Structures are given as C-alpha cells and as structure tokens.
Short mmCIF file of C-alpha atoms and ligand atoms in Angstrom, two decimals:
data_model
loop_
_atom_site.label_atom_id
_atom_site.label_comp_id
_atom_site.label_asym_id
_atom_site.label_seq_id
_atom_site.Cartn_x
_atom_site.Cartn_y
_atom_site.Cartn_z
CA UNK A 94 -65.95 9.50 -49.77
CA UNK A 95 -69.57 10.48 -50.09
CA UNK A 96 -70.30 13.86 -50.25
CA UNK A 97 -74.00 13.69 -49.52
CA UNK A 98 -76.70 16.35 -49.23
CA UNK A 99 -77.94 16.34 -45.64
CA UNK A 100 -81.44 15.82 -44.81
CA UNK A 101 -81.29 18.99 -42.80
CA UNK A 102 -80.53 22.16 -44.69
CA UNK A 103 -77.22 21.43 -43.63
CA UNK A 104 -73.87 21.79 -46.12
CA UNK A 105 -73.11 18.20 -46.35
CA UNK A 106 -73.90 15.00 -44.87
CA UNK A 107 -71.32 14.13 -41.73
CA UNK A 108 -72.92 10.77 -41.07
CA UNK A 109 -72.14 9.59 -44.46
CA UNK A 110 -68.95 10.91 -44.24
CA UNK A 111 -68.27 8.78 -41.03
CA UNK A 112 -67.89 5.95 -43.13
CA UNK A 113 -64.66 7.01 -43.90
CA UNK A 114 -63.41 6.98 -40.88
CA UNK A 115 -62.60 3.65 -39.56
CA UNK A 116 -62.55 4.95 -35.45
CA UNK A 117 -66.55 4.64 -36.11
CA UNK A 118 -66.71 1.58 -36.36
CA UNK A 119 -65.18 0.73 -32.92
CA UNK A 120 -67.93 -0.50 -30.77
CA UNK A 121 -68.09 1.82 -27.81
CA UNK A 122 -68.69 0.46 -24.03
CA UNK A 123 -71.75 2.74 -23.47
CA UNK A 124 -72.81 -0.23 -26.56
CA UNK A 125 -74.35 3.11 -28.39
CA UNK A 126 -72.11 4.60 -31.18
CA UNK A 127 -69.55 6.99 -30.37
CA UNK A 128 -70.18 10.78 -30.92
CA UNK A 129 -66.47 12.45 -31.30
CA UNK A 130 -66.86 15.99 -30.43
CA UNK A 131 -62.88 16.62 -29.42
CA UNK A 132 -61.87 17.47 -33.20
CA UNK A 133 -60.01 20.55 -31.42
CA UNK A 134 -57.30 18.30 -29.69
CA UNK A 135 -56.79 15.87 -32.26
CA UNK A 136 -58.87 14.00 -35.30
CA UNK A 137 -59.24 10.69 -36.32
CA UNK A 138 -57.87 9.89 -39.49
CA UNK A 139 -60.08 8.73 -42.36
CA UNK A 140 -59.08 5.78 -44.71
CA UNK A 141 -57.67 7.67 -47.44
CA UNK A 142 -54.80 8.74 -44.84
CA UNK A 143 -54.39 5.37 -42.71
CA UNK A 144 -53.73 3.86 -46.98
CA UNK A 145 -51.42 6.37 -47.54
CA UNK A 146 -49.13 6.12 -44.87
CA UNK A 147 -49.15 2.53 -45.18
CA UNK A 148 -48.20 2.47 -49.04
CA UNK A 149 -46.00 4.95 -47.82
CA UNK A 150 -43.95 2.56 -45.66
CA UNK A 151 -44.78 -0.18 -47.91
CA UNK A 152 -43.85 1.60 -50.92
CA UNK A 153 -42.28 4.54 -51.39
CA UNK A 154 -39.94 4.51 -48.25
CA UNK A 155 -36.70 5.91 -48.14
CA UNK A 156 -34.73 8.40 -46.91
CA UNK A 157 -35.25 11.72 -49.02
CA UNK A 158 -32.81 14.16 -50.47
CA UNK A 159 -29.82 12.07 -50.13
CA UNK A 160 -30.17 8.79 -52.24
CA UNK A 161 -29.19 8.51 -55.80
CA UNK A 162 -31.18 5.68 -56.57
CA UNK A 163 -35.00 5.60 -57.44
CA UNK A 164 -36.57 4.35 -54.17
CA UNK A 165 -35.18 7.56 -52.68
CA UNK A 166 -35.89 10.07 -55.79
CA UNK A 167 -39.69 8.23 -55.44
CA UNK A 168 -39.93 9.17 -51.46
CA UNK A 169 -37.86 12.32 -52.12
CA UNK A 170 -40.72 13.74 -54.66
CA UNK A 171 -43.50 12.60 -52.56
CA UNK A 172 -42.17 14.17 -49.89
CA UNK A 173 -41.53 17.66 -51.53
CA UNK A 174 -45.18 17.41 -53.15
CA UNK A 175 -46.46 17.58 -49.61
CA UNK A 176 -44.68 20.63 -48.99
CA UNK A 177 -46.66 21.76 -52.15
CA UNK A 178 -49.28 20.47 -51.55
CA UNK A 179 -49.39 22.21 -48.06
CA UNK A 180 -48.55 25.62 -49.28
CA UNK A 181 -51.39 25.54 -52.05
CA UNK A 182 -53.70 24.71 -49.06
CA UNK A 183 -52.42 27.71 -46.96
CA UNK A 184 -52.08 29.89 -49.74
CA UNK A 185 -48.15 30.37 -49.62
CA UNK A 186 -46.52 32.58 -52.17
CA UNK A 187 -43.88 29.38 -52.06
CA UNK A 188 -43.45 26.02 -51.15
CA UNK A 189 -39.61 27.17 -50.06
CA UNK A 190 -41.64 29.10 -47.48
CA UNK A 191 -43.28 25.40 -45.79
CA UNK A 192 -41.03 24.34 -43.09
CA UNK A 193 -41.88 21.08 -41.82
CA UNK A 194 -41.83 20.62 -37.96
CA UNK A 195 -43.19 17.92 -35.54
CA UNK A 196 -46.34 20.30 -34.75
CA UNK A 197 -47.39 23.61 -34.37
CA UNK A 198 -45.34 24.05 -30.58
CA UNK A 199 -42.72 22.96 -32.38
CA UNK A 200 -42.94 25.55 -35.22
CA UNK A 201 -43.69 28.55 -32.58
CA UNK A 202 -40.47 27.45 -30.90
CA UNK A 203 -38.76 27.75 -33.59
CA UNK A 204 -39.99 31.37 -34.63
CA UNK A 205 -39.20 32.13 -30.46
CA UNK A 206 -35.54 30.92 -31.26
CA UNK A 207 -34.16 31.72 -34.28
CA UNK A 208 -35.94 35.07 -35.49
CA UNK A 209 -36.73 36.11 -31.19
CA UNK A 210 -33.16 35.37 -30.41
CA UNK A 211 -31.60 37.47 -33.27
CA UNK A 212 -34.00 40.08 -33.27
CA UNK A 213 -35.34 40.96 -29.76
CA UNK A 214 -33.51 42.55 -26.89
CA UNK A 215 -33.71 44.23 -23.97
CA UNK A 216 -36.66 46.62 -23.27
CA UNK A 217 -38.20 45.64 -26.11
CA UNK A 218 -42.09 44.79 -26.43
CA UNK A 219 -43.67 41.00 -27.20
CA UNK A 220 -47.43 41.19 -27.17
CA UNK A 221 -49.79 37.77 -26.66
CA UNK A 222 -52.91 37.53 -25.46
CA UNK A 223 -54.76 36.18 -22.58
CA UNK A 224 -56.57 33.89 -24.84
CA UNK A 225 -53.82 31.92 -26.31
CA UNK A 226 -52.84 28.17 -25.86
CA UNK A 227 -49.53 27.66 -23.79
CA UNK A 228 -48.09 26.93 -27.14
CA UNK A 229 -47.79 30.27 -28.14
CA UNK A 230 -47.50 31.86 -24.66
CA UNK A 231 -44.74 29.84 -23.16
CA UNK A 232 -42.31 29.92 -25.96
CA UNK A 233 -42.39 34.19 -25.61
CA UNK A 234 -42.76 34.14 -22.15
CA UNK A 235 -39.10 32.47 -22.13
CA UNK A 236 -38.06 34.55 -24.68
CA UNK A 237 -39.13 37.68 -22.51
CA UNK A 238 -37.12 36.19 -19.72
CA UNK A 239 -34.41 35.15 -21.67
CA UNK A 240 -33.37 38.53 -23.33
CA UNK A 241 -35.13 41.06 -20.67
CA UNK A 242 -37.89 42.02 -22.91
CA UNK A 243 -40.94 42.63 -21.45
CA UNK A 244 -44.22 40.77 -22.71
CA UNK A 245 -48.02 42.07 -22.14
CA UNK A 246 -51.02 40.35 -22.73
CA UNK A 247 -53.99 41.72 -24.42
CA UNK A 248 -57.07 41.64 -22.83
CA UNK A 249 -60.23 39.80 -23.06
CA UNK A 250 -64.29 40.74 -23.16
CA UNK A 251 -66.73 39.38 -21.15
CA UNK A 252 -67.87 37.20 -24.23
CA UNK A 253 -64.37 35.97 -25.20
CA UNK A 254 -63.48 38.40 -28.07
CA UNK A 255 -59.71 40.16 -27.80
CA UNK A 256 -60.59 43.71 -26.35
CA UNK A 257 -59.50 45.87 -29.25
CA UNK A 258 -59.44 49.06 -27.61
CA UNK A 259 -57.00 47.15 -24.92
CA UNK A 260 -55.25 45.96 -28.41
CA UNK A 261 -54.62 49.59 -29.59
CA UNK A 262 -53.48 51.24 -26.61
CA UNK A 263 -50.65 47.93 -26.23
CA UNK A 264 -49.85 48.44 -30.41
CA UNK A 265 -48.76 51.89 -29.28
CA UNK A 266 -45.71 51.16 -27.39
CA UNK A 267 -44.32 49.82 -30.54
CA UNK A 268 -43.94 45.89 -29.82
CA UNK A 269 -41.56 44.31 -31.55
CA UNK A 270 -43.70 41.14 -32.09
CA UNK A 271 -47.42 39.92 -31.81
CA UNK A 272 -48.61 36.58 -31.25
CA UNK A 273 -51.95 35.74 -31.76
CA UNK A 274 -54.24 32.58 -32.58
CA UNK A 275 -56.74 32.85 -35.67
CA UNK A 276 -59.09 30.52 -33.42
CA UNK A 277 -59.30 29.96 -29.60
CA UNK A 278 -59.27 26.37 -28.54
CA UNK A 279 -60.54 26.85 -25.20
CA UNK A 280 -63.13 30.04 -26.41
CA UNK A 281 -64.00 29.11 -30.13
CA UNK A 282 -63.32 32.27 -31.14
CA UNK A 283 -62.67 33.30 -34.31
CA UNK A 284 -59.85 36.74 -34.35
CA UNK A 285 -60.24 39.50 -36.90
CA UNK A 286 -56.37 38.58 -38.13
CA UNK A 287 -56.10 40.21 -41.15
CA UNK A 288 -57.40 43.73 -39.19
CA UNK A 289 -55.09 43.23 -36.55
CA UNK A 290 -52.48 42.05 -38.33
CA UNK A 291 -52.51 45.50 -40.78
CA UNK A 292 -52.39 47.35 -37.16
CA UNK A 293 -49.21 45.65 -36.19
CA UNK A 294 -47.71 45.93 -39.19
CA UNK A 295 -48.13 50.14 -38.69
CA UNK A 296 -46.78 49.69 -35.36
CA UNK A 297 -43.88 48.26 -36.70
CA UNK A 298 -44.07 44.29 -35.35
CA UNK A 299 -43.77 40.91 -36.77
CA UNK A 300 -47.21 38.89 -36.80
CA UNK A 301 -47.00 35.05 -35.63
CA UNK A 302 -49.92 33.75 -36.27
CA UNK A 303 -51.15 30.37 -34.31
CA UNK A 304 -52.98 28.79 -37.08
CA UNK A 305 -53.43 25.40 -35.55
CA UNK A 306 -57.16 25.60 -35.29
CA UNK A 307 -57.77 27.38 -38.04
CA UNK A 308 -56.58 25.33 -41.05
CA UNK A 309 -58.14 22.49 -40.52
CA UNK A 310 -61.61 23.98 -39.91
CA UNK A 311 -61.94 27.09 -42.43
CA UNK A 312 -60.29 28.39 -45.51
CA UNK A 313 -57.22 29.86 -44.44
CA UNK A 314 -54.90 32.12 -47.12
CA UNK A 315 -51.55 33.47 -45.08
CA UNK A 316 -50.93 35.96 -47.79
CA UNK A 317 -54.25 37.55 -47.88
CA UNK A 318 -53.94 37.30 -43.68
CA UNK A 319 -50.80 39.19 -44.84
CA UNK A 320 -49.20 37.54 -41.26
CA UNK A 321 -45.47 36.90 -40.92
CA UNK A 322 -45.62 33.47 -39.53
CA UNK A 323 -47.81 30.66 -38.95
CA UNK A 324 -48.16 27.38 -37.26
CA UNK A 325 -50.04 24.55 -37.38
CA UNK A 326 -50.17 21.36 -36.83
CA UNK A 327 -51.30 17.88 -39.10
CA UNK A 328 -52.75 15.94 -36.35
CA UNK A 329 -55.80 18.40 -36.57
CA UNK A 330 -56.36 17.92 -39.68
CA UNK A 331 -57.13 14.31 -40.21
CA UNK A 332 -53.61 13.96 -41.18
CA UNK A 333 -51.05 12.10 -39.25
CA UNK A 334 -48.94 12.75 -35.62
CA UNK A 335 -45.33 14.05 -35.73
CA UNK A 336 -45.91 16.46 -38.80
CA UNK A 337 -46.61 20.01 -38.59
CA UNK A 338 -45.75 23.08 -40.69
CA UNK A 339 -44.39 27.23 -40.03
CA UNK A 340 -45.24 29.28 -42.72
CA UNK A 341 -42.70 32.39 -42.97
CA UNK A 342 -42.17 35.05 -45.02
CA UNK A 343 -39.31 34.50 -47.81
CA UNK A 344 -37.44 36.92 -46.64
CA UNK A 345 -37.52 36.77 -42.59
CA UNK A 346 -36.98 32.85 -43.27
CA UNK A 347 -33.74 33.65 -45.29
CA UNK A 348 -32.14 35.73 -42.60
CA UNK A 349 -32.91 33.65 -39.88
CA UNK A 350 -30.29 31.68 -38.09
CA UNK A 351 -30.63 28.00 -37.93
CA UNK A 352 -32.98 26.73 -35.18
CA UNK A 353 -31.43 22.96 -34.80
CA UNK A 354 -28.40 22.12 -36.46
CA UNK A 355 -26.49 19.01 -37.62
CA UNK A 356 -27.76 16.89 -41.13
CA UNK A 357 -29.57 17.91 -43.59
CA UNK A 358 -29.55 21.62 -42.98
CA UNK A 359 -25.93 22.39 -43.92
CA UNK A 360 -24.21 22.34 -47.52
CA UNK A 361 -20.55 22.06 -46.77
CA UNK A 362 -18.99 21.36 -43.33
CA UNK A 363 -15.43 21.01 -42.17
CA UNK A 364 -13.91 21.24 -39.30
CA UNK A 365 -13.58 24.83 -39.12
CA UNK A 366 -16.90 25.15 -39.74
CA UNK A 367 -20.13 24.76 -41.70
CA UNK A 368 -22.37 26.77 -44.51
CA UNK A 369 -26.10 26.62 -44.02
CA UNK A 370 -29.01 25.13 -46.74
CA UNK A 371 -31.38 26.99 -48.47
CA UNK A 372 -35.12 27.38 -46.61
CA UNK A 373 -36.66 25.60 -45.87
CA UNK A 374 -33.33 22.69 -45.36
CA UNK A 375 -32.20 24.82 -43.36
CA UNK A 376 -34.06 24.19 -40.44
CA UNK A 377 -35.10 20.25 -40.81
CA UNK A 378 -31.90 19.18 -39.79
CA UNK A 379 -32.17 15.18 -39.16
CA UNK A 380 -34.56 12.79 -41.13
CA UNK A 381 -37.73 14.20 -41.39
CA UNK A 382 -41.54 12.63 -40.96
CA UNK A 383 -41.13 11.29 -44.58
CA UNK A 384 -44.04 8.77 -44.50
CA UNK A 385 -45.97 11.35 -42.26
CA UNK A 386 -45.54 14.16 -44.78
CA UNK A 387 -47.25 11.64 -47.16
CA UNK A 388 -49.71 11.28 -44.97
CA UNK A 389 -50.47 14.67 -44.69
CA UNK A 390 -50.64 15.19 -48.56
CA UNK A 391 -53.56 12.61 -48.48
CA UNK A 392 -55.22 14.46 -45.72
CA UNK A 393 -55.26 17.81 -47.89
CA UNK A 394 -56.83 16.09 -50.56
CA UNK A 395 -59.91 14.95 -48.65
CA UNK A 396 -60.04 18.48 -47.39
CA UNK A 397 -60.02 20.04 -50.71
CA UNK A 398 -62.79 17.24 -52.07
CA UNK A 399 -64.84 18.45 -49.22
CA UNK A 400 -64.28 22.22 -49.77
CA UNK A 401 -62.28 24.20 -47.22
CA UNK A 402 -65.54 26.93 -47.51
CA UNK A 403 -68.26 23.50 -46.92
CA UNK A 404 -65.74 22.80 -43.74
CA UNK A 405 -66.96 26.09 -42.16
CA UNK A 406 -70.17 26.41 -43.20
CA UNK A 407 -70.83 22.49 -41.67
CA UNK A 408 -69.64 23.78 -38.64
CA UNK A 409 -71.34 26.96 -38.48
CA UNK A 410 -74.12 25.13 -39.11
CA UNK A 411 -73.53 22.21 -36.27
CA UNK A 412 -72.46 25.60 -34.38
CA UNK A 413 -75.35 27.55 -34.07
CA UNK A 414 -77.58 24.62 -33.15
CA UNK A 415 -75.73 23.43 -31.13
CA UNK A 416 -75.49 26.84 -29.21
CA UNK A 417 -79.04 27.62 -28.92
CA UNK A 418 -79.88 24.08 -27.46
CA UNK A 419 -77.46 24.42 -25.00
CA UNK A 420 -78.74 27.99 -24.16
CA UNK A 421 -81.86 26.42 -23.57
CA UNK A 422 -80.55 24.20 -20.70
CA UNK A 423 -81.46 25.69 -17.29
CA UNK A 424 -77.72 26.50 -15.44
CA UNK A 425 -75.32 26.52 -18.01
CA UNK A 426 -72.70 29.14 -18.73
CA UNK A 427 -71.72 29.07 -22.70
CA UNK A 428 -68.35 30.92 -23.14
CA UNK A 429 -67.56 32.86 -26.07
CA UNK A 430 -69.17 35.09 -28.81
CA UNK A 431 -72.86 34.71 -29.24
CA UNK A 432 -72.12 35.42 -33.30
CA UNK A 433 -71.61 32.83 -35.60
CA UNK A 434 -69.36 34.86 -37.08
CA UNK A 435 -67.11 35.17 -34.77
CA UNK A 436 -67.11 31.80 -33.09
CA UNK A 437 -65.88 28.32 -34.53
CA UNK A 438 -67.13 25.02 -34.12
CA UNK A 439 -65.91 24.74 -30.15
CA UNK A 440 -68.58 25.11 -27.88
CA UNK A 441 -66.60 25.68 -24.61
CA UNK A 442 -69.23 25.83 -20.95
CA UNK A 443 -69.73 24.48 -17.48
CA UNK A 444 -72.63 23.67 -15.95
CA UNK A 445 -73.85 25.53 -12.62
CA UNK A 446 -72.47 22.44 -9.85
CA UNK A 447 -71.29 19.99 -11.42
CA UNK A 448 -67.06 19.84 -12.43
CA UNK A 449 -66.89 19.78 -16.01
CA UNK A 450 -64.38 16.17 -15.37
CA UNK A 451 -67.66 14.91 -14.32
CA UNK A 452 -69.63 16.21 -16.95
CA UNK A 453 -67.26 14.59 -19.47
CA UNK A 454 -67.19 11.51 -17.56
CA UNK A 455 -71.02 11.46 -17.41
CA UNK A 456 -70.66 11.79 -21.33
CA UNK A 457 -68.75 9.29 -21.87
CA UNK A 458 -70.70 6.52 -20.19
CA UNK A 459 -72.93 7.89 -23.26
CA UNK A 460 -70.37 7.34 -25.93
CA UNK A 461 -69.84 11.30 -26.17
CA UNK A 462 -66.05 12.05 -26.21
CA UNK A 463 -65.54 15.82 -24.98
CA UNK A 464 -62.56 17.36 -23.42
CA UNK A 465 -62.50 18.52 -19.97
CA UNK A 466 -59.90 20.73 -18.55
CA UNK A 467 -58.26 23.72 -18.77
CA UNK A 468 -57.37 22.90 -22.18
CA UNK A 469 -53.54 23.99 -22.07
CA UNK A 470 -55.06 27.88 -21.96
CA UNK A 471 -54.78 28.58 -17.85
CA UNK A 472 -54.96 31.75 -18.47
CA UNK A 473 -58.46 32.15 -20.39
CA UNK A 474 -58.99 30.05 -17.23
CA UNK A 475 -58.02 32.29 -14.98
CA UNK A 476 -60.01 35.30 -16.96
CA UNK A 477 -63.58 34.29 -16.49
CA UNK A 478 -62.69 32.63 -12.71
CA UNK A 479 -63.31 28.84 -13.80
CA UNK A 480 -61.34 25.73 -12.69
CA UNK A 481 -61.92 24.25 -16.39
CA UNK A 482 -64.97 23.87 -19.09
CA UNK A 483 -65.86 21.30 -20.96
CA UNK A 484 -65.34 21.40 -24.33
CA UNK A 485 -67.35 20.34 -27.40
CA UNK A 486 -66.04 20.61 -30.76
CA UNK A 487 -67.06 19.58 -34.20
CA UNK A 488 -65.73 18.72 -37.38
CA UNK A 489 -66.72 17.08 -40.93
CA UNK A 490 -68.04 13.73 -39.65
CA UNK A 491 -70.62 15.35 -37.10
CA UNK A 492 -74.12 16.01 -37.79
CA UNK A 493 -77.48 17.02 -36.18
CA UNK A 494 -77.68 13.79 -34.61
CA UNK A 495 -74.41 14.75 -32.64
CA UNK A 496 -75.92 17.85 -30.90
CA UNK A 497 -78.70 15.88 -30.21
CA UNK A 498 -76.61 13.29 -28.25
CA UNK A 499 -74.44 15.91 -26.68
CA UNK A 500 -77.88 17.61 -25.80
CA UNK A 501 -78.53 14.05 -24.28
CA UNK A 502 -76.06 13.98 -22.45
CA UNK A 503 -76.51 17.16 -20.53
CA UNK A 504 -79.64 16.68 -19.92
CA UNK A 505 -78.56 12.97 -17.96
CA UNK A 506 -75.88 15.09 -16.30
CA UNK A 507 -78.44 17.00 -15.15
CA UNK A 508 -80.52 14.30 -13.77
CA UNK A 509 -77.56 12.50 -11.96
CA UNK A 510 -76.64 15.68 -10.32
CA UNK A 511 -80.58 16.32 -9.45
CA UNK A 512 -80.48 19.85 -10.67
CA UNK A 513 -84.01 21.11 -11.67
C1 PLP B 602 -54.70 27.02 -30.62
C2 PLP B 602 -53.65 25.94 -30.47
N1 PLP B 602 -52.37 26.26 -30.64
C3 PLP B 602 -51.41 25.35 -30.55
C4 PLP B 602 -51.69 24.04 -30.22
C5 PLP B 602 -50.58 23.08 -30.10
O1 PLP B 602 -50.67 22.08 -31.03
P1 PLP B 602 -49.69 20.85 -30.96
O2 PLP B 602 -49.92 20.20 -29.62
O3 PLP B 602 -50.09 19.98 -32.08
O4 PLP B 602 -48.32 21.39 -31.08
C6 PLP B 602 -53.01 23.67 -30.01
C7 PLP B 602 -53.36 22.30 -29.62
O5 PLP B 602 -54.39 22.04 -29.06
C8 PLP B 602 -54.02 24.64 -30.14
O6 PLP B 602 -55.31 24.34 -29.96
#
C-alpha cells in the first residue's frame, strides 16, 4: 500500500492506491481503464485480503471451537481475533458483543426475530423511515404483520434529510423500536444518529442502527452513537462475501432468545432438551465463515493504515467535486443534501429524458461502472416520484480523475440523447 499525497489538495492519493487492487488491472471492453464508482453495493477487494483468505484456506483452515489439536486452536484464534479486531473498529465495549452473520440483512433479521419476537406485541409502535434499504424495512414490516404491531415511517425533505419535526411528533407515541440507517444508499445521506438516537432513548425505544454504509466509509464508534444494535456487512468494506457483523448491547444480547438453533450455539443437549451458549455462540449456530472472518480481519487493517477519518475526508473531498460538476450539467436532478456534511460519497440523480438504465449503460461503454435502479429503497423511490437514479459512489481507490470520467460520461449521454 502507498499512501501517497495527492497532487490535488486532496487527503490521499486513490490512483496509487489502485494498485492494490488487482480488479484494476482487468482490461475493460470500452479498452479505457475502468472507473468503479458502485463502492455502495459492493467493493473490490485489495491484495492484502485476496492473500489472506487464501493463506487462510491454505493455512490455517479448520473448523474452530471444537478441535483439540493445533490446526484448529490456529483457525480458532484467528477467527476470534477478527471478532476483535471488528469490535476495536466499531468501537464495541466487547468483542462478546460481535455476532458474526452472513451480512447486514442477515443481522437485521436476526434483531426482527429474536429481540422483535420476545419483545413486541400487539398495538405496539415500530418506527422506520421512508429512506431505508428493504433490508431494514422488510424484516419490521413482517414483524408488524406478524405480531399486530403497527409500523410508521418517518418522513422525508425535499433534499433527502429525515424530517425531524415528522421524527418528533412519531417519537411521541412511544415506539417500541426505531430503525434507522447512519447513511442512505440510494440518497447519500448522512443521519444525525447519535441526536436521534438520545430522542428515542427518552421515548423509551430500542435503536437498530443500519450501519452497512457507514463503516466502511467513515469512522464509526457504536458506543459514542450510544445505539442498541447495528448491522453491517464485510462485502462493503473491501473484505470478503458471506461475513457480516450485529453489534448489540451486552445486556439485550444476553436476554435474547436464540435466532437459529442446532451446533455450536448450545452447551448441553439431551433429549429433553438443550441449554444455550454464551453471546455471541449463541446465535452462530453451524460452522461459521471461518476463512471469511480472516478475511475480514485483513480488510480492517488496510482500513486502519488508511485512517477511518482520511476515508471520509477522501470522499468528502471526491464528494463535493463531484457535486458541483454535475450541478453544472444542463437537466440534471442531484438528490440529496447540498451539505457536505450531511451527504456521503453517493451521488444519487437522473438526467431530464433519458432512463437512468441507459445512462449506466451509456457509462459503461466508457468503462464507468454505476448502479442503476431503484437500489433496493422503492420507497425513497416512490418519495421524490422517480422510476430509479443512477447512482455514483466513491471510495479509497477513486480520485479526481474519476469525476472527471463520470463527468465524461454525462456529457456523451448527453450527446447520444441530443439534449442541448
Ligand atoms: C443501507 C444498506 N443497508 C443494508 C444493506 C444490505 O446489505 P447486504 O446485502 O450486504 O445484506 C445495504 C446493501 O446495499 C445497504 O446499502
């Protein structure tokens, strides 16, 4: 890894960092090198991670927790270290608090059945928002259904932000629970979570907090958030598919009832029945993403060498210019806050006649990979009246000459479709 001052008062150098990252090297049919701007669905994985995972199959691969001879002590350690490792990056109180999952649906699910099935009933409250992924709307919206609670959505702005005043007035009919996202991955939005968060708390509900596009991108510290819960997912984070993480409170985690059951996640079973692990065993029943977890471990160290704090500030940086070149192009609609305060590194728009699948198809015949769709939020969707956006988003391997491409690209779109 280089860590190299840019040539633009930038925070770092992404182009130098793309040498890590062996997807860059792929020749691309547009014959022009490819510009990755869809960071927010999933990142490519830079050497450090592809080496550990294979060492970790080539190596240090067994199954963990159960074998009493070194191979599986070896895998066993790595394994927990990850779960260390993670909860240092999150800022967990304890690693006993880590739960690995497959991914953050997985770990919202798993809130929605074990603590919503024990703890909400009917005529009670569960508050979302209309700006969350389906991944933390779907889970409650069965849980609603499934118990005869009744869920409510808080509204948006015109510029993307949670309406606060709508916010309040919902926090006063006493929800039991709030789900919210730290970052929107179809707005870019960035949610005051530790103020909203305090407000729940006084109105007497459990925060879930949908971290997944927040801890790859900015520091995040779930203790200082002072949330309940929180999901994410590894694949975002330059670390490997199939491993995520929730993040729960000690105590909520101790009193919750298993969410899968079968190995692993018991301590004594007969016939008549069967005594439950300590968290976080308790709910990893089955053979976990051992190799993954690895995987993951090596993906938090290249974070931390980077600097969770020179993450953001490359991507405010990217941000900003990036937003003010594209509010210079004649028919396009930017959604989202204007501040770069309050908005993250995804630059969601459309462009006045032209579907955004075209756009991004347009792109792509210039090596610029954007998402196009309603990006698994049909609801945000359905807010602001669109079919879909397009979406651009950035992470540490972009640069200036990124928003110049993507720039590029909208300007051909623009040509194809003969708009003036
Ligand atoms: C805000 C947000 N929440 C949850 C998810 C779900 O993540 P996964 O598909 O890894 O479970 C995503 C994925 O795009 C997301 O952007």
């Amino acid at each position: 890894m280089a860590i190299e001052q840019a040539a633009t008062p930038d925070v770092f150098d992404g182009a130098a960092l793309r040498a890590d990252f062996p997807v860059f090297d792929r020749p691309h049919r547009a014959g022009r090198s490819l510009v990755y701007l869809d960071s927010a669905a999933s990142a490519p994985k830079p050497r450090a991670v592809i080496d550990a995972l294979a060492d970790a199959y080539g190596h240090h691969y067994a199954n963990v927790h159960r074998g009493i001879y070194e191979l599986s002590e070896d895998a066993t350690q790595r394994f927990e270290g990850a779960r260390k490792a993670l909860a240092r990056f999150i800022g967990a109180p304890s690693e006993r608090e880590v739960v690995f999952v497959r991914n953050a649906t997985e770990a919202i699910n798993l809130v929605a059945y074990s603590w919503g099935r024990a703890n909400v009933r009917a005529g009670d409250l569960v508050l979302s928002t209309e700006m969350e992924h389906h991944a933390n709307l779907v889970p409650w919206q069965q849980l609603a259904a499934e118990t005869g609670a009744t869920i409510e959505y808080v509204r948006l702005t015109d510029d993307g932000r949670l309406d606060l005043d709508d916010l309040r007035a919902r926090l006063a009919k006493g929800p039991k629970l709030v789900a919210i996202n730290q970052v929107s991955n179809a707005l870019g939005t960035i949610n005051p979570v530790e103020q909203i968060t305090r407000a729940a708390h006084e109105a007497g509900a459990v925060v879930v907090l949908d971290a997944a596009q927040s801890v790859p991108h900015m520091p995040v510290d779930v203790a200082a958030l002072g949330v309940d819960f929180a999901a994410l997912s590894g694949h975002k984070m330059l670390g490997p598919s199939g491993i995520g993480a929730l993040w729960g409170r000690r105590e909520l985690l101790d009193a919750m009832p298993p969410f899968m059951t079968g190995g692993s996640m018991i301590t004594r079973v007969t016939l008549a029945g069967s005594e439950w692990n300590e968290v976080p065993w308790k709910f990893e029943a089955g053979t976990p993403a051992i190799a993954e977890a690895m995987g993951l471990a090596a993906a938090i160290e290249y974070l931390e060498r980077i600097g969770m704090t020179n993450v953001r500030a490359h991507e405010r940086f990217l941000f900003e210019r990036a937003w003010d070149a594209l509010g210079a192009v004649p028919g396009i609609r930017r959604l989202g806050p204007d501040s770069p305060d309050q908005h993250a590194g995804v630059i969601s728009f459309v462009l006045d006649g032209v579907h955004p699948h075209d756009v991004a198809t347009i792109f792509d015949g210039e090596g610029v990979a954007v998402r196009a769709g309603h990006h698994c939020a049909q609801p945000v969707m359905q807010r602001y009246d669109l079919p879909a956006t397009t979406r651009a988003s950035f992470y540490v391997y972009n640069d200036v000459d990124d928003v110049d491409r993507l720039v590029g690209a909208i300007e051909s779109t623009r040509r194809i479709f003969g708009a003036r």
